[in-house]
Amino acid sequence: MTTGIERPSTDLLYSEQEEFLRETVRDVLNKACDWTSVLALTESESAIDRSLWRTLAAEVGGAALALPEDIGGAGASWRETAMVLEELGRSIAPVPYLGSSVIATVYAQEIGAGDLLASLAAGETIAAVAIPAGSPWFRPLPQVVTATGNTLTGTVSTVADAAAADTLLVPVGEDTYLVDPAAAGVRCTQVVSLDETRPLVDIEFSAAPAQRLEGTQSAGAATAAALRAGTALLASEQLGLAEHCLTSTVEYLGVRRQFGRALGSYQALKHRLADLWVQINQARAAARYAADCLAAGSDDLAVAAAVAHSWCSEVAVHAAEEYVQLHGGIGFTWEHPAHLYLKRAKSSTLMFGGPDIHRTHLAGLVHLPLPTLENI
């Protein structure tokens, strides 16, 4: 769309290997990530399930999928990573996969941090990039952290998946620093946020000891690449969430009866579910295309990521709202998982800038004029 260069058409279908991986991940999540355990974790001191993370990252190899084999990766691609995210979204799994295995991994690749990549691939380290969760990739970030020698000072707000991080990647200007979040001078404060299954933290550095990564590439370019990849792949997590909401609602309406009939037999409800099914299939196409563009290094990635985030965010929220409403009274209670899905869907919408900002950016990418009084 943007280059005019002909290239092979994208295969949006899932390969046999991807389906096998899906079954493996789903089996792990079915055994270790039921919604009651997710709810229990949100009421504990740490909302992250480290045991589940170790299984997914180290035993299944989910953290190494897109990394090359010579550093311990699986030599697959971001398409497989996207498929894992679909399953994590379907279970609203409380693991730092998006933050560590996508954003931090892409960042480390871009700057050429080989040792860290190997540790990430092995599932030995959870890393987080100190960037506010609501940052779009196409806008420069304010410089809120300053470096003096080997110490950092400043505060970064609302960093996703940093609560579980073993190491922080902190971009300062065009340099990158490694910081131990447990070191003196670093304070991580959990933010009261809508989605407790993906906690946000404010990170305060007060002359915190830091290690400057020597000889690495531009932190600015790495930040943009990491946020772009995160935006493209978040759509797959939103897709999985939406599919779960639709599937569970259809099952419920098939057995719940009123006035002697199954609720699912009412035409009005059938139409609502059919409309949602169409939207989810459109979301699947957008999410798969964005993942494929990331995997292939396509010039269309920026367009694909903006489309995927804009569309999948709204579809996920719509699906979660239908999940709540069509379950009637039980859907509004704490004893049903619908509220967890609605909170995840709503909070994911606000990540990386939100749909409206991405549509505005998309208009510029495809040379569409923004609405004015003259062209409305």
CSV table of C-alpha atoms in Angstrom, one decimal:
chain,number,residue,atom,x,y,z
A,1,MET,CA,0.0,0.0,0.0
A,2,THR,CA,2.7,2.4,0.8
A,3,THR,CA,5.5,1.4,-1.5
A,4,GLY,CA,4.0,0.2,-4.7
A,5,ILE,CA,6.5,-2.6,-4.7
A,6,GLU,CA,5.0,-6.0,-5.7
A,7,ARG,CA,5.6,-8.8,-3.2
A,8,PRO,CA,4.0,-12.2,-2.5
A,9,SER,CA,0.6,-12.0,-1.0
A,10,THR,CA,0.4,-12.5,2.8
A,11,ASP,CA,-0.7,-15.9,4.1
A,12,LEU,CA,-3.1,-15.1,7.0
A,13,LEU,CA,-3.9,-18.7,7.7
A,14,TYR,CA,-2.3,-20.6,10.6
A,15,SER,CA,0.4,-23.1,9.7
A,16,GLU,CA,0.4,-26.7,11.0
A,17,GLN,CA,3.3,-25.7,13.3
A,18,GLU,CA,1.5,-22.7,14.6
A,19,GLU,CA,-1.6,-24.9,15.4
A,20,PHE,CA,0.6,-27.4,17.2
A,21,LEU,CA,2.1,-24.6,19.2
A,22,ARG,CA,-1.3,-23.2,20.0
A,23,GLU,CA,-2.5,-26.6,21.4
A,24,THR,CA,0.6,-26.8,23.6
A,25,VAL,CA,0.2,-23.3,25.0
A,26,ARG,CA,-3.6,-23.8,25.4
A,27,ASP,CA,-3.0,-27.0,27.3
A,28,VAL,CA,-0.6,-25.3,29.7
A,29,LEU,CA,-3.0,-22.4,30.3
A,30,ASN,CA,-6.0,-24.7,30.7
A,31,LYS,CA,-4.1,-26.5,33.5
A,32,ALA,CA,-2.5,-23.6,35.2
A,33,CYS,CA,-4.4,-20.4,34.5
A,34,ASP,CA,-8.1,-20.7,35.3
A,35,TRP,CA,-9.9,-17.4,35.9
A,36,THR,CA,-10.3,-18.0,39.6
A,37,SER,CA,-6.5,-18.2,40.1
A,38,VAL,CA,-6.1,-15.0,38.0
A,39,LEU,CA,-8.7,-13.3,40.2
A,40,ALA,CA,-6.9,-14.5,43.4
A,41,LEU,CA,-3.6,-13.1,42.1
A,42,THR,CA,-5.1,-9.7,41.6
A,43,GLU,CA,-6.0,-9.7,45.3
A,44,SER,CA,-2.5,-10.6,46.3
A,45,GLU,CA,0.7,-8.6,46.6
A,46,SER,CA,1.9,-9.7,43.2
A,47,ALA,CA,-0.5,-10.1,40.3
A,48,ILE,CA,2.2,-11.9,38.2
A,49,ASP,CA,2.1,-15.7,38.0
A,50,ARG,CA,5.9,-16.5,38.0
A,51,SER,CA,5.3,-20.2,38.0
A,52,LEU,CA,3.2,-20.0,34.8
A,53,TRP,CA,5.8,-17.6,33.3
A,54,ARG,CA,8.6,-20.1,33.9
A,55,THR,CA,6.6,-22.9,32.2
A,56,LEU,CA,5.7,-20.7,29.2
A,57,ALA,CA,9.1,-19.1,28.8
A,58,ALA,CA,11.5,-21.8,29.7
A,59,GLU,CA,9.7,-25.2,29.3
A,60,VAL,CA,7.5,-24.4,26.3
A,61,GLY,CA,10.1,-22.0,24.8
A,62,GLY,CA,7.6,-19.2,24.3
A,63,ALA,CA,10.1,-16.4,25.1
A,64,ALA,CA,12.6,-17.6,22.5
A,65,LEU,CA,10.3,-18.0,19.5
A,66,ALA,CA,11.3,-15.1,17.4
A,67,LEU,CA,15.0,-15.1,18.3
A,68,PRO,CA,17.7,-16.8,16.1
A,69,GLU,CA,19.0,-20.2,17.1
A,70,ASP,CA,22.6,-19.0,17.5
A,71,ILE,CA,21.7,-17.1,20.6
A,72,GLY,CA,19.4,-19.8,22.0
A,73,GLY,CA,16.2,-18.8,20.2
A,74,ALA,CA,13.8,-21.1,18.4
A,75,GLY,CA,14.4,-19.5,15.0
A,76,ALA,CA,10.6,-19.2,14.4
A,77,SER,CA,9.1,-15.7,13.8
A,78,TRP,CA,6.8,-13.1,15.3
A,79,ARG,CA,3.9,-14.9,13.7
A,80,GLU,CA,4.3,-17.7,16.3
A,81,THR,CA,4.8,-15.1,19.0
A,82,ALA,CA,1.5,-13.5,18.0
A,83,MET,CA,-0.2,-16.9,18.2
A,84,VAL,CA,1.0,-17.3,21.8
A,85,LEU,CA,-0.4,-13.9,22.6
A,86,GLU,CA,-3.8,-14.9,21.2
A,87,GLU,CA,-3.9,-17.7,23.7
A,88,LEU,CA,-2.6,-15.5,26.5
A,89,GLY,CA,-5.4,-13.0,25.7
A,90,ARG,CA,-7.9,-15.9,25.7
A,91,SER,CA,-6.9,-16.7,29.3
A,92,ILE,CA,-6.1,-13.1,30.4
A,93,ALA,CA,-2.9,-14.7,31.6
A,94,PRO,CA,-1.0,-12.6,34.2
A,95,VAL,CA,2.4,-13.0,32.7
A,96,PRO,CA,4.8,-10.3,31.4
A,97,TYR,CA,4.9,-11.7,27.9
A,98,LEU,CA,4.1,-8.5,26.0
A,99,GLY,CA,6.5,-6.4,28.0
A,100,SER,CA,9.5,-8.8,28.2
A,101,SER,CA,9.2,-11.2,25.2
A,102,VAL,CA,8.1,-8.6,22.7
A,103,ILE,CA,8.9,-5.0,23.7
A,104,ALA,CA,12.1,-5.6,25.7
A,105,THR,CA,13.2,-8.3,23.2
A,106,VAL,CA,12.8,-6.1,20.2
A,107,TYR,CA,14.5,-3.3,22.0
A,108,ALA,CA,17.5,-5.5,22.9
A,109,GLN,CA,17.7,-6.8,19.3
A,110,GLU,CA,17.7,-3.2,17.9
A,111,ILE,CA,20.5,-2.0,20.2
A,112,GLY,CA,22.5,-5.3,19.8
A,113,ALA,CA,22.5,-6.4,23.4
A,114,GLY,CA,23.5,-10.0,22.7
A,115,ASP,CA,24.0,-11.2,26.3
A,116,LEU,CA,20.7,-9.9,27.4
A,117,LEU,CA,19.0,-11.5,24.4
A,118,ALA,CA,20.4,-14.9,25.2
A,119,SER,CA,19.1,-14.6,28.8
A,120,LEU,CA,15.7,-13.5,27.6
A,121,ALA,CA,15.6,-16.4,25.1
A,122,ALA,CA,16.3,-18.9,27.9
A,123,GLY,CA,13.5,-17.4,30.1
A,124,GLU,CA,16.1,-16.7,32.8
A,125,THR,CA,15.5,-12.9,32.8
A,126,ILE,CA,12.3,-10.8,32.7
A,127,ALA,CA,13.1,-7.4,31.2
A,128,ALA,CA,11.1,-4.2,30.9
A,129,VAL,CA,11.8,-1.1,28.9
A,130,ALA,CA,11.2,2.0,31.0
A,131,ILE,CA,8.6,3.7,28.7
A,132,PRO,CA,5.1,4.8,29.7
A,133,ALA,CA,2.5,2.3,28.5
A,134,GLY,CA,0.5,4.8,26.6
A,135,SER,CA,3.3,5.9,24.3
A,136,PRO,CA,2.8,5.6,20.6
A,137,TRP,CA,5.8,4.7,18.5
A,138,PHE,CA,5.6,7.7,16.2
A,139,ARG,CA,5.9,10.5,18.8
A,140,PRO,CA,9.1,11.4,20.6
A,141,LEU,CA,9.2,10.6,24.3
A,142,PRO,CA,9.9,13.4,26.8
A,143,GLN,CA,13.3,13.1,28.5
A,144,VAL,CA,12.3,12.4,32.1
A,145,VAL,CA,15.5,10.6,33.1
A,146,THR,CA,19.0,12.1,33.2
A,147,ALA,CA,22.3,10.3,33.5
A,148,THR,CA,25.2,11.5,35.6
A,149,GLY,CA,28.1,9.2,35.2
A,150,ASN,CA,26.8,5.7,36.0
A,151,THR,CA,23.7,6.9,37.9
A,152,LEU,CA,20.2,7.8,36.8
A,153,THR,CA,17.7,10.3,38.2
A,154,GLY,CA,14.1,10.9,37.2
A,155,THR,CA,10.7,9.2,37.1
A,156,VAL,CA,9.0,7.2,34.4
A,157,SER,CA,5.3,6.7,34.9
A,158,THR,CA,3.0,3.8,34.1
A,159,VAL,CA,5.4,1.2,32.9
A,160,ALA,CA,3.7,-2.1,31.9
A,161,ASP,CA,5.1,-5.4,33.0
A,162,ALA,CA,7.9,-3.8,35.1
A,163,ALA,CA,6.5,-5.1,38.4
A,164,ALA,CA,8.0,-8.5,37.6
A,165,ALA,CA,11.2,-7.3,35.8
A,166,ASP,CA,14.6,-8.6,36.8
A,167,THR,CA,16.2,-5.8,34.8
A,168,LEU,CA,15.2,-2.5,33.4
A,169,LEU,CA,16.3,-1.1,30.1
A,170,VAL,CA,16.3,2.7,30.4
A,171,PRO,CA,16.7,4.8,27.3
A,172,VAL,CA,18.4,8.1,28.1
A,173,GLY,CA,18.9,10.2,25.0
A,174,GLU,CA,20.6,7.9,22.5
A,175,ASP,CA,22.1,5.7,25.2
A,176,THR,CA,20.7,2.7,27.0
A,177,TYR,CA,21.3,1.8,30.6
A,178,LEU,CA,20.7,-1.4,32.5
A,179,VAL,CA,19.2,-1.0,36.0
A,180,ASP,CA,18.5,-3.5,38.7
A,181,PRO,CA,15.1,-2.7,40.0
A,182,ALA,CA,16.1,-4.0,43.4
A,183,ALA,CA,19.0,-1.6,43.7
A,184,ALA,CA,19.2,1.3,46.1
A,185,GLY,CA,17.9,4.4,44.5
A,186,VAL,CA,15.2,2.6,42.5
A,187,ARG,CA,11.6,2.7,43.7
A,188,CYS,CA,8.8,1.0,41.9
A,189,THR,CA,5.3,2.0,43.0
A,190,GLN,CA,2.4,0.1,41.7
A,191,VAL,CA,-0.3,2.3,40.1
A,192,VAL,CA,-4.0,1.8,40.8
A,193,SER,CA,-5.1,0.8,37.4
A,194,LEU,CA,-8.2,-0.7,35.8
A,195,ASP,CA,-6.6,-3.9,34.7
A,196,GLU,CA,-4.9,-5.6,37.7
A,197,THR,CA,-3.8,-8.6,35.6
A,198,ARG,CA,-1.3,-6.4,33.8
A,199,PRO,CA,0.0,-4.1,36.6
A,200,LEU,CA,1.6,-0.7,35.9
A,201,VAL,CA,4.3,0.8,38.0
A,202,ASP,CA,5.9,4.3,38.4
A,203,ILE,CA,9.7,3.9,38.5
A,204,GLU,CA,11.6,6.6,40.4
A,205,PHE,CA,15.4,6.8,40.0
A,206,SER,CA,17.3,8.7,42.7
A,207,ALA,CA,21.0,8.6,41.7
A,208,ALA,CA,20.3,4.9,41.0
A,209,PRO,CA,23.3,2.8,39.9
A,210,ALA,CA,23.1,2.0,36.2
A,211,GLN,CA,25.3,0.2,33.6
A,212,ARG,CA,25.6,2.0,30.3
A,213,LEU,CA,25.5,-0.5,27.4
A,214,GLU,CA,28.6,0.3,25.5
A,215,GLY,CA,28.8,0.0,21.7
A,216,THR,CA,25.0,-0.4,21.2
A,217,GLN,CA,22.8,1.2,18.6
A,218,SER,CA,20.5,4.2,18.9
A,219,ALA,CA,18.1,4.1,21.8
A,220,GLY,CA,15.7,6.3,20.0
A,221,ALA,CA,15.3,4.0,17.0
A,222,ALA,CA,15.1,1.0,19.3
A,223,THR,CA,12.3,2.6,21.3
A,224,ALA,CA,10.3,3.3,18.2
A,225,ALA,CA,10.8,-0.3,16.9
A,226,ALA,CA,9.9,-1.8,20.2
A,227,LEU,CA,6.7,0.2,20.6
A,228,ARG,CA,5.8,-0.5,17.0
A,229,ALA,CA,6.2,-4.2,17.5
A,230,GLY,CA,4.3,-4.1,20.7
A,231,THR,CA,1.4,-2.3,19.0
A,232,ALA,CA,1.3,-4.8,16.1
A,233,LEU,CA,1.3,-7.8,18.4
A,234,LEU,CA,-1.0,-6.5,21.1
A,235,ALA,CA,-3.7,-6.9,18.4
A,236,SER,CA,-3.3,-10.6,18.6
A,237,GLU,CA,-3.8,-10.7,22.4
A,238,GLN,CA,-7.0,-8.5,21.8
A,239,LEU,CA,-8.1,-11.0,19.2
A,240,GLY,CA,-7.8,-14.0,21.6
A,241,LEU,CA,-9.7,-12.1,24.3
A,242,ALA,CA,-12.5,-11.2,21.9
A,243,GLU,CA,-12.8,-14.8,20.7
A,244,HIS,CA,-13.1,-16.1,24.2
A,245,CYS,CA,-15.8,-13.6,25.0
A,246,LEU,CA,-17.8,-14.6,21.9
A,247,THR,CA,-17.4,-18.4,22.5
A,248,SER,CA,-18.3,-18.2,26.1
A,249,THR,CA,-21.4,-16.1,25.4
A,250,VAL,CA,-22.6,-18.4,22.7
A,251,GLU,CA,-22.2,-21.4,25.0
A,252,TYR,CA,-24.1,-19.7,27.7
A,253,LEU,CA,-27.0,-18.6,25.5
A,254,GLY,CA,-27.3,-22.1,24.2
A,255,VAL,CA,-28.1,-23.5,27.7
A,256,ARG,CA,-29.7,-20.6,29.6
A,257,ARG,CA,-33.5,-20.7,29.2
A,258,GLN,CA,-36.2,-18.1,29.7
A,259,PHE,CA,-39.9,-18.4,28.9
A,260,GLY,CA,-39.4,-22.1,27.9
A,261,ARG,CA,-36.7,-21.3,25.2
A,262,ALA,CA,-33.0,-21.1,25.0
A,263,LEU,CA,-31.9,-17.5,25.1
A,264,GLY,CA,-29.8,-18.1,22.0
A,265,SER,CA,-33.0,-18.8,20.0
A,266,TYR,CA,-34.1,-15.2,20.1
A,267,GLN,CA,-33.5,-13.4,16.8
A,268,ALA,CA,-32.3,-10.2,18.3
A,269,LEU,CA,-29.5,-12.0,20.2
A,270,LYS,CA,-28.5,-14.0,17.2
A,271,HIS,CA,-28.0,-10.8,15.2
A,272,ARG,CA,-25.8,-9.3,18.0
A,273,LEU,CA,-23.7,-12.4,18.0
A,274,ALA,CA,-23.5,-12.6,14.2
A,275,ASP,CA,-22.3,-8.9,14.0
A,276,LEU,CA,-19.7,-9.6,16.7
A,277,TRP,CA,-18.5,-12.7,14.8
A,278,VAL,CA,-18.0,-10.7,11.6
A,279,GLN,CA,-16.1,-8.0,13.5
A,280,ILE,CA,-13.8,-10.6,15.2
A,281,ASN,CA,-13.0,-12.2,11.8
A,282,GLN,CA,-12.1,-8.8,10.5
A,283,ALA,CA,-9.9,-8.3,13.6
A,284,ARG,CA,-8.2,-11.6,12.9
A,285,ALA,CA,-7.3,-10.5,9.4
A,286,ALA,CA,-5.9,-7.2,10.8
A,287,ALA,CA,-4.0,-8.8,13.6
A,288,ARG,CA,-2.5,-11.6,11.4
A,289,TYR,CA,-1.4,-9.1,8.8
A,290,ALA,CA,0.3,-6.9,11.4
A,291,ALA,CA,2.1,-10.0,12.8
A,292,ASP,CA,3.1,-11.1,9.3
A,293,CYS,CA,4.4,-7.6,8.4
A,294,LEU,CA,6.5,-7.6,11.6
A,295,ALA,CA,7.8,-11.1,10.9
A,296,ALA,CA,8.7,-10.2,7.3
A,297,GLY,CA,10.2,-6.8,8.0
A,298,SER,CA,7.6,-5.4,5.6
A,299,ASP,CA,7.5,-1.7,4.7
A,300,ASP,CA,3.7,-1.9,5.4
A,301,LEU,CA,4.3,-2.6,9.1
A,302,ALA,CA,3.5,1.0,10.2
A,303,VAL,CA,0.2,0.9,8.3
A,304,ALA,CA,-0.6,-2.6,9.5
A,305,ALA,CA,0.1,-1.9,13.1
A,306,ALA,CA,-2.0,1.3,13.1
A,307,VAL,CA,-5.0,-0.5,11.5
A,308,ALA,CA,-4.7,-3.5,13.8
A,309,HIS,CA,-4.5,-1.4,17.0
A,310,SER,CA,-7.4,0.8,15.9
A,311,TRP,CA,-9.7,-2.0,14.9
A,312,CYS,CA,-8.8,-4.8,17.4
A,313,SER,CA,-9.0,-2.4,20.4
A,314,GLU,CA,-12.6,-1.5,19.7
A,315,VAL,CA,-13.6,-5.1,18.8
A,316,ALA,CA,-12.1,-6.4,22.0
A,317,VAL,CA,-14.0,-3.9,24.1
A,318,HIS,CA,-17.2,-4.6,22.2
A,319,ALA,CA,-16.8,-8.3,22.7
A,320,ALA,CA,-16.2,-7.9,26.4
A,321,GLU,CA,-19.2,-5.6,26.8
A,322,GLU,CA,-21.4,-8.2,25.1
A,323,TYR,CA,-19.8,-10.8,27.3
A,324,VAL,CA,-21.0,-8.9,30.4
A,325,GLN,CA,-24.4,-7.9,29.1
A,326,LEU,CA,-25.6,-11.1,27.5
A,327,HIS,CA,-24.8,-13.1,30.6
A,328,GLY,CA,-27.4,-11.0,32.4
A,329,GLY,CA,-27.1,-10.6,36.2
A,330,ILE,CA,-24.3,-13.1,36.7
A,331,GLY,CA,-22.1,-11.2,34.2
A,332,PHE,CA,-22.1,-8.2,36.5
A,333,THR,CA,-20.8,-10.1,39.6
A,334,TRP,CA,-17.4,-10.8,41.0
A,335,GLU,CA,-18.2,-14.5,40.7
A,336,HIS,CA,-17.9,-14.4,36.9
A,337,PRO,CA,-14.8,-13.7,34.9
A,338,ALA,CA,-16.5,-11.2,32.6
A,339,HIS,CA,-15.2,-8.2,34.6
A,340,LEU,CA,-11.6,-9.4,34.2
A,341,TYR,CA,-12.0,-9.5,30.4
A,342,LEU,CA,-13.7,-6.1,30.2
A,343,LYS,CA,-10.9,-4.5,32.3
A,344,ARG,CA,-8.2,-6.0,30.2
A,345,ALA,CA,-9.9,-5.0,27.0
A,346,LYS,CA,-10.4,-1.4,28.2
A,347,SER,CA,-6.9,-1.0,29.5
A,348,SER,CA,-5.3,-2.5,26.3
A,349,THR,CA,-7.2,0.1,24.3
A,350,LEU,CA,-5.3,2.8,26.0
A,351,MET,CA,-1.9,1.3,25.4
A,352,PHE,CA,0.5,2.7,22.8
A,353,GLY,CA,-1.7,5.8,22.4
A,354,GLY,CA,-5.2,4.5,21.7
A,355,PRO,CA,-7.3,4.0,18.5
A,356,ASP,CA,-8.0,7.7,17.8
A,357,ILE,CA,-4.4,8.7,17.8
A,358,HIS,CA,-3.5,5.7,15.6
A,359,ARG,CA,-6.3,6.5,13.1
A,360,THR,CA,-4.9,10.1,12.9
A,361,HIS,CA,-1.4,8.7,12.3
A,362,LEU,CA,-2.8,6.2,9.7
A,363,ALA,CA,-4.5,9.0,7.8
A,364,GLY,CA,-1.1,10.6,7.3
A,365,LEU,CA,0.6,7.3,6.3
A,366,VAL,CA,-2.0,6.6,3.5
A,367,HIS,CA,-2.3,10.3,2.5
A,368,LEU,CA,-5.9,10.8,3.5
A,369,PRO,CA,-6.8,14.4,4.5
A,370,LEU,CA,-8.0,14.8,8.1
A,371,PRO,CA,-11.5,16.1,8.5
A,372,THR,CA,-11.8,19.9,8.3
A,373,LEU,CA,-14.8,22.2,8.1
A,374,GLU,CA,-14.3,22.2,4.3
A,375,ASN,CA,-14.2,18.4,3.7
A,376,ILE,CA,-16.8,17.2,6.3
